[in-house]
XYZ file of C-alpha atoms in Angstrom:
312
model
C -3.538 -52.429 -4.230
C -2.441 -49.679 -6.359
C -3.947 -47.259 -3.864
C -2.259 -48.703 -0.773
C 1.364 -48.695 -2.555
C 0.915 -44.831 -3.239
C -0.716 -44.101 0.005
C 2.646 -45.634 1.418
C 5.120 -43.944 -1.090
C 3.617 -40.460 0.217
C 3.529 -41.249 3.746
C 7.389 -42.193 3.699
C 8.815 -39.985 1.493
C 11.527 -37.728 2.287
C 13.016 -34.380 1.009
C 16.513 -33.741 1.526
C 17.188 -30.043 2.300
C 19.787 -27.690 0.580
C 22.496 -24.909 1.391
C 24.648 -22.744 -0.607
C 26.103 -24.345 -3.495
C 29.573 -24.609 -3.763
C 30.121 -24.220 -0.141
C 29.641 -27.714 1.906
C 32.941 -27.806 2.874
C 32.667 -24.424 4.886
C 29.070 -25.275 6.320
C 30.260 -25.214 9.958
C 31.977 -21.621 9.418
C 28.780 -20.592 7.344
C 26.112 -21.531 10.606
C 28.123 -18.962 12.515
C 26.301 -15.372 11.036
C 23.229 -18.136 11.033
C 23.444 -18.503 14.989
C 24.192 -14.820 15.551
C 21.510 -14.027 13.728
C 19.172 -15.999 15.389
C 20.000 -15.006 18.808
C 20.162 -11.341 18.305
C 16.531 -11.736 16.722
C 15.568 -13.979 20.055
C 16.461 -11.497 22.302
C 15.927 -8.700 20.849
C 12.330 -9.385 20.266
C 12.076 -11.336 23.700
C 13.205 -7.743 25.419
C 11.232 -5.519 23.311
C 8.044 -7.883 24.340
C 9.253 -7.972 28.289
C 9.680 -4.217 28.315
C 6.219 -3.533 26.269
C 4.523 -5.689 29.167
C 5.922 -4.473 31.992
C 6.020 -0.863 31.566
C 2.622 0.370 31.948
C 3.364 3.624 29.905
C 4.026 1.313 26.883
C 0.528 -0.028 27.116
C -0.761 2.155 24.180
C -1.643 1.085 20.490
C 1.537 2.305 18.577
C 3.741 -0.265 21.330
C 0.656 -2.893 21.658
C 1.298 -3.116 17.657
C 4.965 -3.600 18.002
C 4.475 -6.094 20.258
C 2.305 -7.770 17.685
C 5.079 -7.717 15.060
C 7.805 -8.741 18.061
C 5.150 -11.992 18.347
C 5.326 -12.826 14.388
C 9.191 -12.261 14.398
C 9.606 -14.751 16.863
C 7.235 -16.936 15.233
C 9.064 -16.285 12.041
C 12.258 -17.054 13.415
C 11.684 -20.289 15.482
C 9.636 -21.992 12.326
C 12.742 -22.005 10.380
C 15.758 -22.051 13.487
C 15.703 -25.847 13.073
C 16.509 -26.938 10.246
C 18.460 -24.126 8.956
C 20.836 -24.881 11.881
C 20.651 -28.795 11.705
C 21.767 -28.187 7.905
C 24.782 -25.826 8.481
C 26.008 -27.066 12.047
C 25.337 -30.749 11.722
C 24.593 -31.779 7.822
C 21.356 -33.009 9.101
C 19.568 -32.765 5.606
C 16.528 -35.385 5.397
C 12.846 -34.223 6.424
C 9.889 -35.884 6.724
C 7.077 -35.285 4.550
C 4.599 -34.473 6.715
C 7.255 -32.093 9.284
C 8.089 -30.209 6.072
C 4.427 -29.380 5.610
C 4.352 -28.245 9.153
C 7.119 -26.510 8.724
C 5.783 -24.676 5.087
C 2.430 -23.939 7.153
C 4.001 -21.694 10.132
C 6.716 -20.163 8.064
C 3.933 -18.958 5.282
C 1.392 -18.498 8.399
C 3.800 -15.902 10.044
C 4.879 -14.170 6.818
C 1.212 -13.289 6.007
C 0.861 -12.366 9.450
C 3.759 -10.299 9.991
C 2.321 -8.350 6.327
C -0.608 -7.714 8.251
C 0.602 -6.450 11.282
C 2.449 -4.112 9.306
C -0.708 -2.763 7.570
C -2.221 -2.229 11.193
C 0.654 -0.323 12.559
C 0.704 1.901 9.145
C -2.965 2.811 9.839
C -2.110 3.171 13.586
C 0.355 6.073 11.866
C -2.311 7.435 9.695
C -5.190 7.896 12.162
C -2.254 9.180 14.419
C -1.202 12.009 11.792
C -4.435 12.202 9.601
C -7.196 11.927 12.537
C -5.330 12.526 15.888
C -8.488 13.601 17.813
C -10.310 10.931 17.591
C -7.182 9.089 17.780
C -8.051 7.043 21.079
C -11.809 6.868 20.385
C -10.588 4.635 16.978
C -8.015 2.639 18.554
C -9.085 0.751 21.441
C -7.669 -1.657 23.162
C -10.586 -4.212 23.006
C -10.550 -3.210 18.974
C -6.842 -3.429 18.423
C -7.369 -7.394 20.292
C -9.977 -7.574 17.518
C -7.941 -6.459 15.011
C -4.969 -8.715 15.848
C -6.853 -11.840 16.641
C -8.637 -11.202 13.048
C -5.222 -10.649 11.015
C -3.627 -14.011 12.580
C -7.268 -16.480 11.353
C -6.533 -14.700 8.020
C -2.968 -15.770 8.010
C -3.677 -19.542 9.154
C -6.942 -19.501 7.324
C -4.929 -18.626 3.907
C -1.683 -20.785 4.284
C -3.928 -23.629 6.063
C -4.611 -25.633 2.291
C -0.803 -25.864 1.543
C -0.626 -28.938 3.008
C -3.478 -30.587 1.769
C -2.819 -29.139 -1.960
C 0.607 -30.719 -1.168
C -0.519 -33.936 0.376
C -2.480 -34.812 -2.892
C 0.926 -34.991 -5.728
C 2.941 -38.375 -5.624
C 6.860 -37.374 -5.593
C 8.516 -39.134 -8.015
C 11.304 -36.328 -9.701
C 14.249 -35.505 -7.489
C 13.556 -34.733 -3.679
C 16.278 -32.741 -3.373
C 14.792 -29.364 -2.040
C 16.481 -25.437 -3.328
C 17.233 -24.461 0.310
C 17.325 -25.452 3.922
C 13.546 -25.117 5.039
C 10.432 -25.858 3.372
C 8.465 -23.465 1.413
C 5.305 -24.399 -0.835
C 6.355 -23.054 -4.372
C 9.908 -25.157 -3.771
C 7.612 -28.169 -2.838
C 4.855 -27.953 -5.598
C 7.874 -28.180 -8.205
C 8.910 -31.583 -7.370
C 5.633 -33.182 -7.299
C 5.057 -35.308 -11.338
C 1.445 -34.053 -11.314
C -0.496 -31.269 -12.602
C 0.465 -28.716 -9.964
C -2.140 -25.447 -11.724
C -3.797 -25.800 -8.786
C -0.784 -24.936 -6.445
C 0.360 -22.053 -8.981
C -2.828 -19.916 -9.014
C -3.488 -19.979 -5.264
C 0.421 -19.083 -4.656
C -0.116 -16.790 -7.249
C -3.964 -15.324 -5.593
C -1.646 -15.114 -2.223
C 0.860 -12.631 -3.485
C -1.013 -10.597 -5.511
C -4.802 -10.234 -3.485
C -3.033 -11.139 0.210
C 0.568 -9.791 0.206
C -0.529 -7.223 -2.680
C -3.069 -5.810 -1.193
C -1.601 -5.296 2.014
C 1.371 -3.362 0.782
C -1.092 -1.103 -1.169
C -2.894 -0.312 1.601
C 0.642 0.475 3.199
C 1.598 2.613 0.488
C -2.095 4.307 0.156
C -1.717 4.955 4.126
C 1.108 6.623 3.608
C 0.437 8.783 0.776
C -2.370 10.378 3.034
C 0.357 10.417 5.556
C 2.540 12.787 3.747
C -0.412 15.274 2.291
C -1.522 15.604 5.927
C 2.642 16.341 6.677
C 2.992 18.768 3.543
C -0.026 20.672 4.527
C 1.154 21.185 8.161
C 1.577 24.827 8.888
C 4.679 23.731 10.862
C 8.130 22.671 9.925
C 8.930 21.524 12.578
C 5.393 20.028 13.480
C 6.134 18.070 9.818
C 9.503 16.861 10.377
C 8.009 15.430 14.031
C 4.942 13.730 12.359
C 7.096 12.040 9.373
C 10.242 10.798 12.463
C 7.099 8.372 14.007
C 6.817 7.069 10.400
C 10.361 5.764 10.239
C 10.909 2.960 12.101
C 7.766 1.370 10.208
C 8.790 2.929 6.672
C 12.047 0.810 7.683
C 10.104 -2.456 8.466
C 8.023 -2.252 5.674
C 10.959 -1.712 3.431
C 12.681 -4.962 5.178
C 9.501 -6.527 4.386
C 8.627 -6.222 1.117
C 11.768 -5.369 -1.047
C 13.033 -9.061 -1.007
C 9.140 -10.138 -1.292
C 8.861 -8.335 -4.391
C 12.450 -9.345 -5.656
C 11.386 -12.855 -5.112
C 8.037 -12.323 -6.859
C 9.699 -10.698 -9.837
C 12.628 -13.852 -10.342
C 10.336 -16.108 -10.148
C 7.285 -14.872 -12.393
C 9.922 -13.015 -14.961
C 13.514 -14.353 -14.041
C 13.650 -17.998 -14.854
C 17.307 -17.390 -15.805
C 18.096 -15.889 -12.890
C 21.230 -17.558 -10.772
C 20.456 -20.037 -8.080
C 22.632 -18.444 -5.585
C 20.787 -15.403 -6.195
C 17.226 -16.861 -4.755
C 18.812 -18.268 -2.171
C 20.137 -15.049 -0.744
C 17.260 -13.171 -1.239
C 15.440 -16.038 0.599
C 17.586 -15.623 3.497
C 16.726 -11.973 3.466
C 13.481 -12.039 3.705
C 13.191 -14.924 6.292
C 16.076 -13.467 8.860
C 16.377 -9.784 7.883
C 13.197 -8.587 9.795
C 13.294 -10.544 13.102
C 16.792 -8.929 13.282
C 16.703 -5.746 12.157
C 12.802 -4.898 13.445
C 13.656 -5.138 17.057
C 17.170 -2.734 16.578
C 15.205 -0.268 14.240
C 12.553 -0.040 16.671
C 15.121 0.512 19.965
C 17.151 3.623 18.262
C 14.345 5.750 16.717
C 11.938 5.284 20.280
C 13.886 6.988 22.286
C 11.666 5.676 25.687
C 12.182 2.470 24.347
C 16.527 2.678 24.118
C 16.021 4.183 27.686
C 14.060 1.195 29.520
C 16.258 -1.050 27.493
C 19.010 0.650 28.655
C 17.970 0.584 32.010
C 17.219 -3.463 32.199
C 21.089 -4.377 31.112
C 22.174 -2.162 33.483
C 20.387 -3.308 36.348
């Protein structure tokens, strides 16, 4: 009997999502930036994904990769459109259990993704500067399909036991959730059982997942830059380190709020609320929008089709 009554008091509960403090009066004004946002990133990454498939000159790995990290943006961007803009533009704050699991699952799916992609298109860069001769024998396109099929199974495979780690805890504190979508460490702290479980594989995640990809990243490109240095050219260096930037700026997009995040919530307990939620908002809408515009002014191919499809 016991059983059943808990079985039913998971199944039903609820979790009632949260904005800015302070600010529910101005929630309408507030979705506005929200919606811009989310369109710019739509389109932007819709275009840069139309363009990369119908120009056959953009068929090679450095664009294929792009349109890998267009893909994840998107992804990125429609797992948390809903109830970020149901919160602001209607007050719509209740969620199901079980949707905010879904919802949790794509959104940390996506993120490892996206930190994946981003190691791929830094070693796209370094055989590029470091190995250019064999540069098409390494990348191919049935490898690069290889590649990206692998790096999304590792992203489902390692967010895929959030829900059932979640699934397990009866919710019995307050289900009032720190902002408007659903992430697992914001989750795990509600539940009124042991949740050491939860804490060392969020914990294995950003250190030996996230972690390891970003020192790859910054390994890549310290090869990057003694290949550069050593360049007989200054001009030849300058060239080489200008295809570098565009990803430099997407890793930086990336990872700074990542490893804000990491460091508030490890070391910065006293840290203001308002502060979090920002950052949150960074890393979650930051990259879909700024990836796609980053991308569009330092390829100058790129700003030209572009170009050339709003004018027509």
């Amino acid at each position: 009997m016991m059983l059943a009554v808990n079985d039913t008091r998971l199944n039903s509960a609820t979790f009632l999502l949260n904005g800015i403090p302070g600010m529910q009066g101005i929630y309408p004004l507030i979705s506005i930036p929200f919606c811009l946002v989310y369109v710019i990133s739509i389109v932007g990454n819709s275009v840069i994904l139309f363009i990369i498939k119908t120009d056959p000159n953009l068929h090679e790995p450095m664009y294929i990769f792009l349109s890998m990290l267009a893909v994840t943006d998107l992804g990125l961007s429609l797992s948390s459109i809903p109830t970020i803009l149901g919160m602001y533009l209607f007050n719509s704050r209740e969620i199901s259990l079980h949707a905010c699991f879904a919802q949790l699952f794509f959104i940390h799916s996506f993120v490892v993704t996206e930190s994946s992609i981003l190691l791929l298109m830094a070693f796209d860069r370094f055989v590029a500067i470091c190995n250019p001769l064999r540069y098409a024998s390494i990348l191919t396109l049935p490898r690069i399909a290889k590649m990206g099929l692998v790096f999304l199974l590792r992203g489902v495979a390692v967010s895929f036991p959030f829900p059932f780690l979640l699934e397990r805890f009866q919710y019995c504190r307050a289900n009032v959730l720190s902002h408007s979508y659903c992430l697992h460490q914001d989750i795990m702290n509600l539940a009124c059982s042991d949740i050491t479980v939860n804490y060392i594989y969020g914990l294995f995640l950003t250190v030996f997942v996230m972690g390891l990809d970003l020192l790859l990243i910054l390994l890549s490109y310290v090869m990057i830059l003694r290949t550069v240095l050593s360049a007989a050219s200054h001009t030849q260096c300058l060239r080489a380190l200008n295809t570098c930037v565009s990803h430099f700026c997407a890793v930086l997009f990336f990872y700074i709020p990542d490893i804000g995040l990491a460091w508030i919530h490890r070391l910065g307990k006293s840290s203001s609320p308002l502060l979090q939620i920002v950052l949150y908002y960074i890393y979650l809408l930051v990259p879909p929008l700024m990836n796609p515009i980053v991308y569009s002014v330092k390829s100058k191919y790129l700003r030209a089709r572009i170009i050339r499809v709003f004018v027509k």
